[in-house]
Amino acid sequence: MTREEIIRPENKVYSRPRLIDDNYMHYCPGCSHGVVHKLVAEVIDELGLEDKAIGIAPVGCSVFAYNYIDCDWIEAAHGRAPALATAASRLNPQNVVFTYQGDGDLAAIGTAETIHACTRGENIVMILINNGIYGMTGGQMSPCTILGAKTATSPYGRRTDLNGFPLKVSNVVALLDGTCYVTRQAVHTVQAVRKAKAAIKKAFLNAIAKKGTSFVEVVSTCSSGWKMTPEKANKWMEENMFANYPLGDIKDTSAGLEEKTVEVKKS
Amino acid sequence: MKDNVKLMKGNEAIAMAAIRYGCDGYFGYPITPQSEVLETLEAEMPWETTGMVVLQAESELASINMVYGGAATGKAVMTSSSSPGVSLMQEGISYLAASELPALIVNVMRGGPGLGTIHPSQSDYFQATKGGGHGDYHLIVLAPSTVQEMADFVALGFDLAFKYRTPSMILADGVVGQMMEKVVLPEQRPRRTEEEIHLQCPWAVTGKHKGRDKRNIVTSLELDSAIMEKNNERFQRTYREIEKNEVRYEARYIDDAEYLIVAFGSIARICMKAIEDARKEGIKVGIIRPITLWPFPYEAIRKAAANVKGILCVELNAGQMIEDVRLAVSDSVPVTHYGRMGGIVPNPQEILDALRRDFIDKPANAQEETK
Amino acid sequence: MPKIHGAVTIEKERCKGCDLCVVACPCDVLSLQPKEVNDRGYHFAYPANEDACIGCAACAMVCPDACIEVYRVVVK
């Protein structure tokens, strides 16, 4: 068959997500943010939430998430996304509110807001992009930087005597009674992308069904900050990050919720 | 009408007025001397009646950012705190102003700096009227001196905030917050419907398709300096409009006044007593009580100053509003300050003594030195 | 035995040449342009060996910039 015979609308098996905007993303080549943005856009589209979703953008690399995913957005102050989401969600129970934060935003300056939104069981989706570094400000150590990792503020590698231990924030929020679903995912392979999307979808379904807080950590790369090619960054993540941040569900009390039981009205 | 007359604390009046205004959400954190606002709301359970959301947050940082999140969805939302808590909120207040969001913030001031005291003060005047957080912005600042005004300024504060799309602040103090007075509460208004919000707040983040084809984004971020300057120019135009339209003050005894007192909030009432005492002795004193601290009643003070020999600013602080009073009159009249700090509230006699010391008992040529 | 024919389109101006699609492709279809660059200076990806494509969409799924669309025909 010729290329022209294959490339026809009826043969299309993968499209650019409808709710991903035309804007070029400002992320560095190979950044995990782009993949997770696509998954969030696909899930919002597939669940018919285009007119109901409210995203809360963080401060950090994904500060401009609102330029890429086509739904309503509020840009939060550094670390405060869960507080904004709490109010937006309580005042607008007909909407579905999600936060999208990096590990510096969520697990350092915003730790209190994170923990309290989770323990109150706000009916929101929280997405954490954990690449163990502050990307936007130039690759400084974050609370989730693993031991030994070199960053701009731990140039000889993170040491416990100087910097303490990496914060496993998903394990922390899994202990809180307000969370219904806590999972740790990645997007470095096709299989991982499929699983991550299923996790994000489950989280949104939980929010629609008002089951409590769903927390999806995506262990991610920062090839610029780690000073590696995207391919090497994926390998380094597999070999080093996953030992500290093993993938899989950490908590799931939302089981049994089927997509078909949820009424999603399209406008 | 009679049924609506109640005896209550200023803080309680704020809470009751918020419910009756049709406020959509209150987010707060306990701090003396304003905790009764949150306590009253929790006891009233307005979520059962009007549907108002009330939430005790984990910190003032969280409360102001909840206000930010709620305001971005077009809802009428508020918080209250006292001085140290309001200091913590400054980042969020700056974001509210920069994102052009309406919201109401109540500061029942206590003495500072630092943890300071739980007793009344007016030492957050600079913080409230000159910006407070980072960047070029103003809040509309209302200064109640009675429990009735505590109740009335909730509606006024919200209405102005929505009219100009800018946060407003009720700058009260521990005296007005804690004292009990007779108050007539406003009639219950319904909360705005979703349709009304879409109509009045087309910018609100409510979900993408609600009679609009583009998504709404509430953000204060703009990396293009040329656009950021335009944004700032737009904010400044709004502030000039507010200065033109919204100056409020109370003037009494100024027609024949030889001396003028300028005071706001609770201390203005003590000044009224001092003025009445002075007039019994034949000393003609008048008062201007700024109700909006920003925009400040410069023009009213300038006019009232034309025929007086001196102006005494009485404040529960080391002298903050006096700077605006001096700006109002330039060097045309001597302006002095009398204030107590650390939570002390002066009595009328002290104020009268200060007036005598600064102006009446002083030879005219010595008055210059007091400036 | 049905035969699978696949093809990909790559929006070259959107591509940042991160190479993740090249790594993800099980059939070694994709390469980065060795010399040519797009308007933003990236060596963009292209189907160098397009006859080998089975339309599995692995490249598109791992593409952070959503530049790849995938087509597939199964001939029985």
XYZ file of C-alpha atoms in Angstrom:
714
model
C 0.000 0.000 0.000
C 1.150 3.525 -0.625
C 1.531 6.118 2.107
C -1.328 8.084 0.545
C -3.616 5.056 0.744
C -2.869 4.594 4.442
C -3.112 8.233 5.508
C -6.846 8.643 5.253
C -9.238 9.844 7.986
C -10.898 6.433 8.292
C -7.552 4.811 9.056
C -6.541 7.219 11.839
C -5.706 5.401 15.060
C -4.007 8.178 17.042
C -4.866 11.869 16.878
C -3.433 14.870 18.570
C -5.770 15.280 21.595
C -8.667 17.587 20.705
C -8.266 19.647 23.894
C -4.543 20.248 23.446
C -4.152 23.771 22.114
C -2.254 24.775 19.012
C 0.312 26.753 21.044
C 3.837 25.359 20.976
C 4.648 24.067 24.439
C 7.494 25.927 26.131
C 8.840 22.776 27.788
C 12.325 21.476 27.031
C 12.649 18.619 24.511
C 11.518 15.315 26.020
C 9.862 16.840 29.082
C 7.313 14.579 30.761
C 4.926 17.512 31.214
C 3.849 17.317 27.583
C 2.840 13.669 27.840
C 0.898 14.216 31.061
C -0.806 17.285 29.552
C -1.968 15.091 26.678
C -3.337 12.470 29.084
C -5.232 15.068 31.117
C -6.668 16.559 27.910
C -7.721 13.121 26.654
C -9.357 12.180 29.951
C -11.273 15.480 30.153
C -12.454 14.940 26.579
C -13.366 11.284 26.993
C -15.340 11.934 30.189
C -17.188 14.870 28.605
C -15.797 17.339 31.137
C -14.749 20.060 28.724
C -17.382 22.435 30.102
C -16.980 21.335 33.725
C -13.259 21.033 34.305
C -11.431 23.767 36.196
C -7.665 23.404 36.282
C -5.453 25.031 38.894
C -1.990 25.770 37.521
C 1.056 25.960 39.800
C 4.200 28.050 39.869
C 7.072 26.230 38.226
C 7.593 24.794 34.752
C 3.895 24.025 34.338
C 2.883 27.574 35.276
C 1.650 27.941 31.681
C -0.352 24.700 31.668
C -3.349 26.952 31.030
C -1.952 27.781 27.607
C -2.059 24.161 26.500
C -5.100 22.345 27.885
C -8.342 23.806 26.601
C -10.469 24.197 29.728
C -10.987 26.965 32.291
C -7.954 27.633 34.503
C -6.858 29.594 37.544
C -3.175 30.316 38.037
C -2.293 29.878 41.718
C 0.400 31.389 43.888
C 3.365 29.076 44.538
C 2.172 26.003 46.419
C -1.385 27.182 46.999
C -3.187 25.265 44.247
C -4.944 22.892 46.686
C -6.366 25.875 48.599
C -7.734 27.399 45.390
C -9.084 24.016 44.343
C -10.787 23.573 47.723
C -12.782 26.769 47.330
C -13.452 26.374 43.607
C -14.721 22.860 44.184
C -16.844 23.581 47.276
C -18.407 26.669 45.742
C -19.021 24.921 42.411
C -19.896 21.300 43.172
C -21.165 20.873 39.600
C -17.622 21.417 38.292
C -14.658 19.056 38.413
C -11.543 20.698 39.800
C -8.005 19.424 39.358
C -4.612 20.731 40.417
C -1.463 20.213 38.388
C 1.759 20.799 40.347
C 5.427 19.965 40.409
C 7.230 18.525 43.411
C 8.718 21.867 44.477
C 5.299 23.502 44.390
C 3.321 20.648 45.963
C 5.800 19.089 48.371
C 7.885 22.068 49.553
C 6.189 25.450 49.731
C 2.710 23.938 49.408
C 3.046 21.002 51.811
C 0.494 22.349 54.280
C -2.102 23.051 51.590
C -1.491 19.615 50.062
C -1.874 17.710 53.301
C -4.919 19.631 54.482
C -6.780 19.408 51.171
C -6.111 15.655 51.233
C -7.111 15.152 54.855
C -10.301 17.162 54.352
C -11.024 14.815 51.473
C -11.729 17.581 48.995
C -13.399 16.096 45.934
C -10.588 17.102 43.625
C -7.908 15.516 41.473
C -4.322 16.328 42.408
C -1.639 15.591 39.832
C 1.977 15.699 40.987
C 4.804 15.771 38.466
C 7.733 14.497 40.505
C 11.020 14.989 38.694
C 12.987 15.607 41.884
C 14.157 19.058 40.899
C 13.127 22.689 40.478
C 13.112 22.954 36.687
C 11.902 26.492 36.063
C 14.381 28.226 38.342
C 17.339 26.343 36.939
C 17.629 22.903 38.497
C 17.809 23.367 42.257
C 17.280 20.602 44.822
C 13.656 19.867 45.676
C 12.271 17.940 48.645
C 11.909 14.964 46.296
C 15.507 15.043 45.011
C 16.912 11.592 45.674
C 20.050 11.031 47.736
C 23.216 11.526 45.757
C 21.525 13.463 42.973
C 23.460 16.511 41.838
C 21.521 19.732 41.474
C 22.392 23.428 41.408
C 21.973 23.593 45.195
C 23.393 20.146 45.940
C 26.314 20.302 43.500
C 28.116 17.350 45.111
C 24.969 15.248 45.471
C 22.167 15.361 48.055
C 23.401 14.296 51.492
C 21.262 13.280 54.425
C 23.416 15.140 56.937
C 22.948 18.391 55.039
C 19.583 18.011 53.362
C 17.694 15.201 55.045
C 15.761 12.566 53.154
C 13.604 12.705 50.026
C 9.939 13.366 50.798
C 7.719 10.512 49.634
C 4.678 12.700 49.554
C 2.348 10.116 47.984
C 3.031 7.762 50.876
C 2.277 10.594 53.266
C -1.069 11.521 51.716
C -2.012 7.841 51.433
C -2.047 7.773 55.250
C -4.735 10.445 55.340
C -8.339 9.328 55.592
C -9.502 11.942 53.102
C -7.720 10.410 50.122
C -9.579 7.704 48.216
C -6.968 6.967 45.594
C -3.221 7.478 45.673
C -1.095 6.114 42.890
C 2.397 6.527 41.497
C 2.826 6.348 37.740
C 5.322 7.243 35.006
C 5.135 8.076 31.306
C 8.474 6.811 29.996
C 7.138 3.851 27.989
C 3.973 3.077 26.062
C 2.821 0.696 28.782
C 3.483 3.316 31.462
C 1.580 5.961 29.474
C -1.438 3.622 29.204
C -1.399 2.953 32.954
C -0.923 6.613 33.805
C -3.891 7.563 31.671
C -6.069 4.936 33.345
C -4.996 6.316 36.724
C -5.797 9.902 35.758
C -9.164 8.797 34.421
C -9.954 6.961 37.642
C -8.991 10.066 39.601
C -11.385 12.242 37.588
C -14.164 9.667 37.985
C -13.596 9.712 41.742
C -13.894 13.502 41.745
C -17.146 13.359 39.757
C -18.498 10.755 42.189
C -17.296 12.875 45.162
C -15.331 10.041 46.705
C -12.626 12.209 48.233
C -9.211 13.325 47.102
C -7.456 11.417 44.318
C -3.708 11.891 44.125
C -1.769 10.862 41.029
C 2.004 11.174 41.238
C 3.801 10.887 37.915
C 7.491 10.174 38.385
C 9.010 12.264 35.629
C 12.234 13.325 34.026
C 13.882 16.720 33.755
C 16.497 16.175 31.108
C 17.660 19.807 31.249
C 17.908 19.860 35.030
C 19.459 16.424 35.191
C 21.778 17.361 32.307
C 21.019 14.229 30.250
C 19.420 13.450 26.922
C 15.709 12.598 27.256
C 16.514 8.940 26.540
C 19.236 8.795 29.202
C 16.973 10.649 31.617
C 14.354 7.917 31.191
C 16.975 5.267 31.915
C 18.316 7.150 34.920
C 14.760 7.509 36.205
C 14.173 3.762 35.886
C 17.443 2.915 37.605
C 17.409 5.538 40.364
C 14.071 7.295 40.831
C 11.957 4.129 40.815
C 13.970 2.664 43.685
C 12.874 5.622 45.808
C 9.498 6.035 44.183
C 8.227 2.579 43.195
C 5.348 2.651 40.722
C 1.863 1.349 41.401
C -1.239 2.061 43.445
C -0.461 3.049 47.028
C -4.060 3.255 48.138
C -7.397 2.679 46.468
C -10.648 2.796 48.402
C -12.539 3.896 45.316
C -12.679 0.420 43.803
C -15.881 -0.719 42.166
C -16.597 2.614 40.596
C -17.480 1.935 36.983
C -17.399 4.582 34.349
C -20.912 3.706 33.252
C -22.390 4.461 36.664
C -21.307 8.061 36.444
C -23.649 10.456 34.756
C -21.746 12.968 32.753
C -23.946 15.450 31.007
C -22.611 17.085 27.902
C -23.827 20.597 27.237
C -37.845 46.362 61.464
C -37.892 45.965 65.247
C -37.165 42.270 64.887
C -34.010 43.144 63.072
C -32.558 45.234 65.922
C -30.034 43.070 67.739
C -27.385 43.508 70.375
C -24.160 41.973 69.240
C -20.400 42.264 68.857
C -18.904 43.876 65.786
C -17.362 40.569 64.776
C -20.735 38.853 65.049
C -22.308 41.629 62.989
C -19.786 40.980 60.206
C -20.777 37.317 60.152
C -24.524 37.970 60.216
C -24.253 40.654 57.552
C -22.234 38.323 55.347
C -24.971 35.701 55.440
C -27.634 38.325 54.740
C -25.656 39.811 51.882
C -25.843 36.479 50.109
C -22.132 35.852 50.494
C -21.147 32.591 48.776
C -18.190 31.606 50.892
C -16.151 32.462 53.973
C -12.696 31.013 54.563
C -10.922 31.867 57.789
C -8.512 30.912 60.509
C -8.889 31.682 64.217
C -7.003 34.662 65.581
C -7.831 37.015 68.434
C -9.602 39.473 68.403
C -11.733 38.408 65.424
C -12.434 34.720 65.974
C -16.135 35.409 66.564
C -16.595 35.936 62.833
C -15.793 32.296 62.069
C -17.440 31.081 65.293
C -20.685 32.890 64.510
C -20.755 31.570 60.953
C -20.165 27.999 62.109
C -22.940 28.372 64.705
C -25.378 29.905 62.206
C -24.808 27.059 59.694
C -25.656 29.185 56.643
C -24.963 26.216 54.343
C -28.321 24.898 55.541
C -30.143 28.114 54.645
C -28.512 30.240 51.958
C -26.029 27.605 50.805
C -23.058 29.725 51.889
C -19.843 27.724 52.234
C -17.973 28.227 55.529
C -14.579 26.631 56.004
C -11.953 26.810 58.709
C -8.692 26.723 56.787
C -5.315 25.412 57.939
C -3.718 28.865 57.878
C -4.259 32.408 56.725
C -2.194 31.528 53.661
C -4.749 28.890 52.809
C -7.744 31.111 53.628
C -6.700 33.965 51.355
C -5.864 31.525 48.576
C -9.240 29.858 49.025
C -10.701 33.343 48.644
C -8.613 33.712 45.489
C -9.856 30.395 44.108
C -13.472 31.170 44.987
C -13.352 34.734 43.671
C -11.946 33.457 40.376
C -15.169 31.493 39.897
C -17.207 34.691 40.234
C -18.476 33.993 43.746
C -18.813 36.582 46.515
C -16.203 35.315 48.953
C -14.499 36.735 52.013
C -12.084 36.124 54.822
C -11.327 37.815 58.104
C -8.300 37.917 60.322
C -6.265 40.149 62.579
C -2.961 41.866 61.965
C -0.400 38.996 62.005
C -2.786 36.869 59.961
C -3.335 39.678 57.476
C 0.437 40.015 57.104
C 0.499 36.364 56.042
C -2.247 37.049 53.517
C -0.439 39.813 51.677
C 0.841 37.612 48.852
C -2.656 36.352 48.133
C -4.123 39.857 48.341
C -1.591 41.023 45.761
C -2.638 38.131 43.492
C -6.310 39.077 43.945
C -5.592 42.684 42.988
C -3.427 41.664 40.025
C -6.018 39.190 38.768
C -8.724 41.865 39.150
C -10.865 39.738 41.411
C -13.550 41.038 43.766
C -13.285 39.827 47.350
C -13.760 41.112 50.882
C -11.022 40.954 53.508
C -11.684 41.971 57.096
C -8.808 43.007 59.352
C -9.763 43.459 63.009
C -6.475 45.066 63.965
C -4.442 44.248 67.062
C -1.234 45.827 68.266
C 2.032 44.916 66.582
C 4.652 44.581 65.348
C 5.363 40.872 65.551
C 3.051 38.762 67.612
C 2.423 41.986 69.505
C -0.690 42.071 71.605
C -4.281 40.933 71.274
C -5.509 44.401 72.230
C -6.844 47.010 69.803
C -4.651 48.987 67.468
C -4.706 50.836 64.181
C -1.123 50.122 63.265
C -1.933 48.398 59.963
C -2.985 51.663 58.303
C 0.102 51.758 56.092
C -0.248 48.087 55.173
C -3.913 48.454 54.255
C -3.812 51.755 52.387
C -0.429 51.737 50.686
C -0.639 48.316 49.083
C 0.592 45.879 51.698
C 1.854 43.187 49.369
C 4.162 43.416 46.383
C 3.431 45.475 43.292
C 1.487 48.645 42.483
C -2.016 48.124 43.783
C -4.595 49.476 46.170
C -7.434 48.020 48.157
C -10.643 49.890 48.791
C -10.328 50.324 52.567
C -13.396 50.931 54.731
C -12.974 51.940 58.386
C -16.030 51.217 60.548
C -16.430 52.989 63.886
C -19.632 51.329 65.044
C -21.080 47.844 65.093
C -23.714 49.141 62.683
C -20.982 50.101 60.246
C -19.363 46.681 60.675
C -22.633 45.219 59.396
C -23.227 47.842 56.690
C -19.722 47.745 55.260
C -19.988 44.066 54.361
C -22.486 44.899 51.614
C -20.661 48.114 50.707
C -17.335 46.307 50.552
C -18.684 43.538 48.329
C -20.605 45.944 46.082
C -17.540 48.131 45.525
C -15.343 45.076 44.992
C -17.632 43.764 42.268
C -18.192 47.212 40.743
C -14.464 47.798 40.274
C -13.234 44.170 40.167
C -10.780 44.770 42.975
C -10.552 43.420 46.510
C -11.843 45.615 49.318
C -10.967 45.581 52.987
C -12.841 46.396 56.157
C -10.124 47.794 58.421
C -11.618 47.529 61.889
C -9.877 47.264 65.227
C -10.227 45.205 68.347
C -12.548 47.766 69.929
C -15.155 47.682 67.170
C -14.729 43.942 66.775
C -15.293 43.133 70.432
C -17.742 45.765 71.672
C -21.469 45.081 71.739
C -23.911 47.558 70.313
C -27.359 47.772 68.909
C -27.372 46.922 65.237
C -30.016 46.729 62.550
C -29.111 43.867 60.275
C -29.836 44.197 56.567
C -32.617 42.244 54.900
C -31.663 38.796 53.632
C -30.634 38.920 49.982
C -30.541 35.785 47.845
C -27.166 34.501 46.691
C -26.593 35.167 43.030
C -27.635 32.385 40.684
C -25.230 30.748 38.244
C -26.937 32.660 35.425
C -26.446 35.977 37.210
C -22.774 35.170 37.750
C -22.309 34.358 34.061
C -23.958 37.634 33.164
C -22.176 39.854 35.705
C -18.805 38.102 35.680
C -18.110 36.977 32.103
C -14.471 36.574 33.143
C -15.284 33.980 35.821
C -13.826 30.486 35.678
C -17.009 28.410 35.671
C -16.258 25.731 33.090
C -15.575 26.437 29.436
C -18.918 26.486 27.631
C -21.331 28.758 29.386
C -22.393 30.991 26.555
C -18.798 31.631 25.532
C -16.569 29.863 23.053
C -13.188 30.644 24.612
C -11.842 29.350 27.867
C -11.456 31.729 30.799
C -8.097 31.959 32.498
C -7.551 33.873 35.711
C -3.890 34.674 36.110
C -1.650 37.479 37.287
C 1.291 36.225 35.214
C 2.427 38.087 32.102
C 6.002 37.730 30.942
C 5.647 40.251 28.105
C 6.659 43.537 29.737
C 4.745 45.609 27.196
C 1.511 43.788 28.070
C 2.318 43.830 31.774
C 2.699 47.588 31.645
C -0.676 47.867 29.896
C -2.184 45.708 32.636
C -0.737 48.034 35.254
C -2.070 51.058 33.413
C -5.517 49.463 33.453
C -5.254 48.880 37.219
C -4.231 52.508 37.706
C -7.173 53.760 35.640
C -9.459 51.770 37.922
C -7.818 53.304 40.979
C -8.282 56.829 39.554
C -11.989 56.016 38.982
C -12.315 54.825 42.565
C -10.591 57.959 43.851
C -13.029 60.070 41.836
C -16.209 58.267 42.882
C -15.843 56.529 46.191
C -14.359 58.875 48.794
C -16.422 58.667 51.964
C -16.029 60.522 55.256
C -18.012 61.987 58.116
C -17.524 65.665 59.049
C -18.924 67.173 62.243
C -18.639 70.559 63.905
C -16.360 71.820 61.153
C -18.260 74.980 60.138
C -17.034 77.069 63.065
C -14.054 74.926 64.023
C -10.786 76.539 65.062
C -9.117 73.188 65.505
C -9.631 69.988 63.563
C -9.274 66.399 64.677
C -8.822 63.706 62.049
C -9.417 60.199 63.330
C -10.875 56.950 61.980
C -12.516 53.848 63.414
C -13.134 53.360 67.104
C -10.889 56.199 68.257
C -12.993 58.685 66.258
C -15.828 58.016 68.695
C -13.640 58.806 71.666
C -12.583 61.966 69.837
C -16.285 62.902 69.511
C -16.592 62.802 73.280
C -13.433 64.918 73.580
C -14.906 67.432 71.128
C -18.163 67.668 73.063
C -16.193 68.246 76.278
C -14.051 70.867 74.548
C -17.043 72.737 73.198
C -18.510 72.928 76.698
C -15.375 74.856 77.564
C -15.733 77.032 74.467
C -12.957 75.383 72.469
C -14.257 75.021 68.928
C -13.070 71.680 67.625
C -14.381 69.788 64.604
C -13.712 66.324 63.297
C -13.293 64.629 59.981
C -13.591 60.882 60.184
C -12.359 59.218 56.992
C -14.632 56.264 56.220
C -12.672 55.249 53.143
C -9.009 55.233 54.161
C -8.268 54.505 50.532
C -9.361 56.484 48.623
C -8.458 59.050 51.289
C -10.586 62.216 51.694
C -7.739 64.615 50.839
C -10.045 67.277 49.412
C -12.414 67.321 52.392
C -9.525 67.755 54.792
C -7.951 70.440 52.616
C -11.207 72.414 52.642
C -11.825 71.949 56.347
C -8.260 73.008 57.099
C -8.687 76.393 55.441
C -10.013 78.040 58.578
C -8.347 76.124 61.410
C -5.281 76.860 63.495
C -4.143 73.271 63.790
C -4.968 69.671 63.006
C -4.570 66.839 65.493
C -4.454 63.304 64.103
C -5.536 60.828 66.721
C -4.645 57.228 65.931
C -4.022 53.990 67.788
C -0.522 53.874 66.363
C 2.736 55.813 66.175
C 1.481 58.128 63.441
C 0.495 56.656 60.096
C -2.589 58.426 58.738
C -0.923 61.711 59.687
C 1.200 61.358 56.552
C -1.918 61.497 54.369
C -3.325 64.407 56.374
C -0.090 66.324 55.848
C -0.253 65.524 52.140
C -3.789 66.931 52.135
C -2.902 70.299 53.687
C 0.709 70.648 52.520
C 2.346 73.153 54.896
C -0.678 75.429 55.273
C -1.625 74.281 58.786
C 0.386 72.664 61.589
C -0.459 68.964 61.889
C 0.400 66.938 64.985
C -0.265 63.420 66.119
C -1.529 61.888 69.314
C -1.523 58.130 69.539
C -1.245 55.235 71.932
C 0.352 51.931 71.026
C 0.531 48.368 72.213
C -3.218 48.038 72.660
C -3.830 51.099 74.868
C -6.930 53.121 74.027
C -6.779 56.755 75.203
C -9.647 58.472 77.012
C -11.229 61.785 75.903
C -9.258 63.766 78.470
C -5.924 62.649 77.019
C -7.026 63.769 73.572
C -8.143 67.148 74.865
C -4.854 67.492 76.735
C -2.959 66.762 73.511
C -4.966 69.413 71.683
C -4.196 71.955 74.423
C -0.529 71.039 74.547
C 0.017 71.118 70.774
C -2.053 74.168 69.850
C -4.130 76.003 72.432
C -1.568 76.525 75.187
C 1.228 77.092 72.687
C 2.300 80.481 71.351
C 1.683 80.699 67.611
C 5.378 80.820 66.693
C 6.088 77.574 68.549
C 3.521 75.672 66.567
C 5.786 75.445 63.555
C 8.235 73.292 65.506
C 5.660 70.633 66.202
C 5.270 69.791 62.574
C -2.089 -13.979 7.901
C -3.363 -10.379 7.850
C -0.831 -7.726 6.933
C -0.664 -4.461 8.845
C 0.259 -1.247 7.067
C 0.997 1.802 9.189
C 1.989 5.393 8.590
C 2.714 8.420 10.728
C 2.523 12.142 10.071
C 4.861 14.353 12.036
C 4.213 18.063 12.440
C 7.816 19.035 11.951
C 7.581 22.612 13.262
C 6.160 21.344 16.558
C 8.861 18.682 16.979
C 11.738 19.396 19.372
C 13.856 16.446 18.286
C 13.805 14.862 21.744
C 14.285 11.422 20.184
C 11.780 9.692 22.483
C 9.635 8.538 19.521
C 12.711 7.089 17.841
C 13.493 5.094 20.980
C 9.878 3.993 21.468
C 9.350 2.711 17.922
C 9.529 -1.132 17.916
C 10.151 -1.275 14.156
C 12.911 1.305 13.774
C 10.771 3.448 11.513
C 11.739 6.849 12.856
C 14.920 8.877 12.837
C 15.920 12.424 13.546
C 16.897 14.481 10.525
C 20.705 14.347 10.576
C 21.227 17.783 9.017
C 17.949 19.546 8.340
C 16.377 21.591 11.176
C 12.933 23.151 11.616
C 12.233 26.865 12.156
C 13.150 26.585 15.811
C 16.427 24.841 15.095
C 15.515 21.292 16.078
C 16.542 18.179 14.162
C 12.972 16.960 13.799
C 11.828 13.347 13.609
C 10.737 11.759 10.322
C 9.758 8.263 9.140
C 13.078 7.220 7.594
C 11.963 3.632 7.142
C 8.253 4.083 6.604
C 7.516 0.710 5.034
C 8.258 -0.950 8.378
C 5.535 1.015 10.232
C 2.758 -1.076 11.799
C 0.767 1.910 13.097
C 1.147 0.874 16.743
C 1.177 4.531 17.871
C 3.968 3.960 20.414
C 5.795 6.986 19.012
C 2.738 9.209 19.296
C 1.937 8.133 22.846
C 5.354 9.041 24.216
C 5.641 12.276 22.183
C 5.541 15.157 24.679
C 4.670 17.719 22.010
C 1.779 15.903 20.379
C 3.281 16.208 16.903
C 2.581 12.681 15.702
C -0.623 11.249 14.273
C -0.906 7.591 13.323
C -2.801 5.674 10.646
C -3.238 1.921 10.266
C -4.755 -0.412 7.688
C -5.164 -4.148 8.263
C -5.300 -6.093 5.002
C -6.811 -9.546 5.476
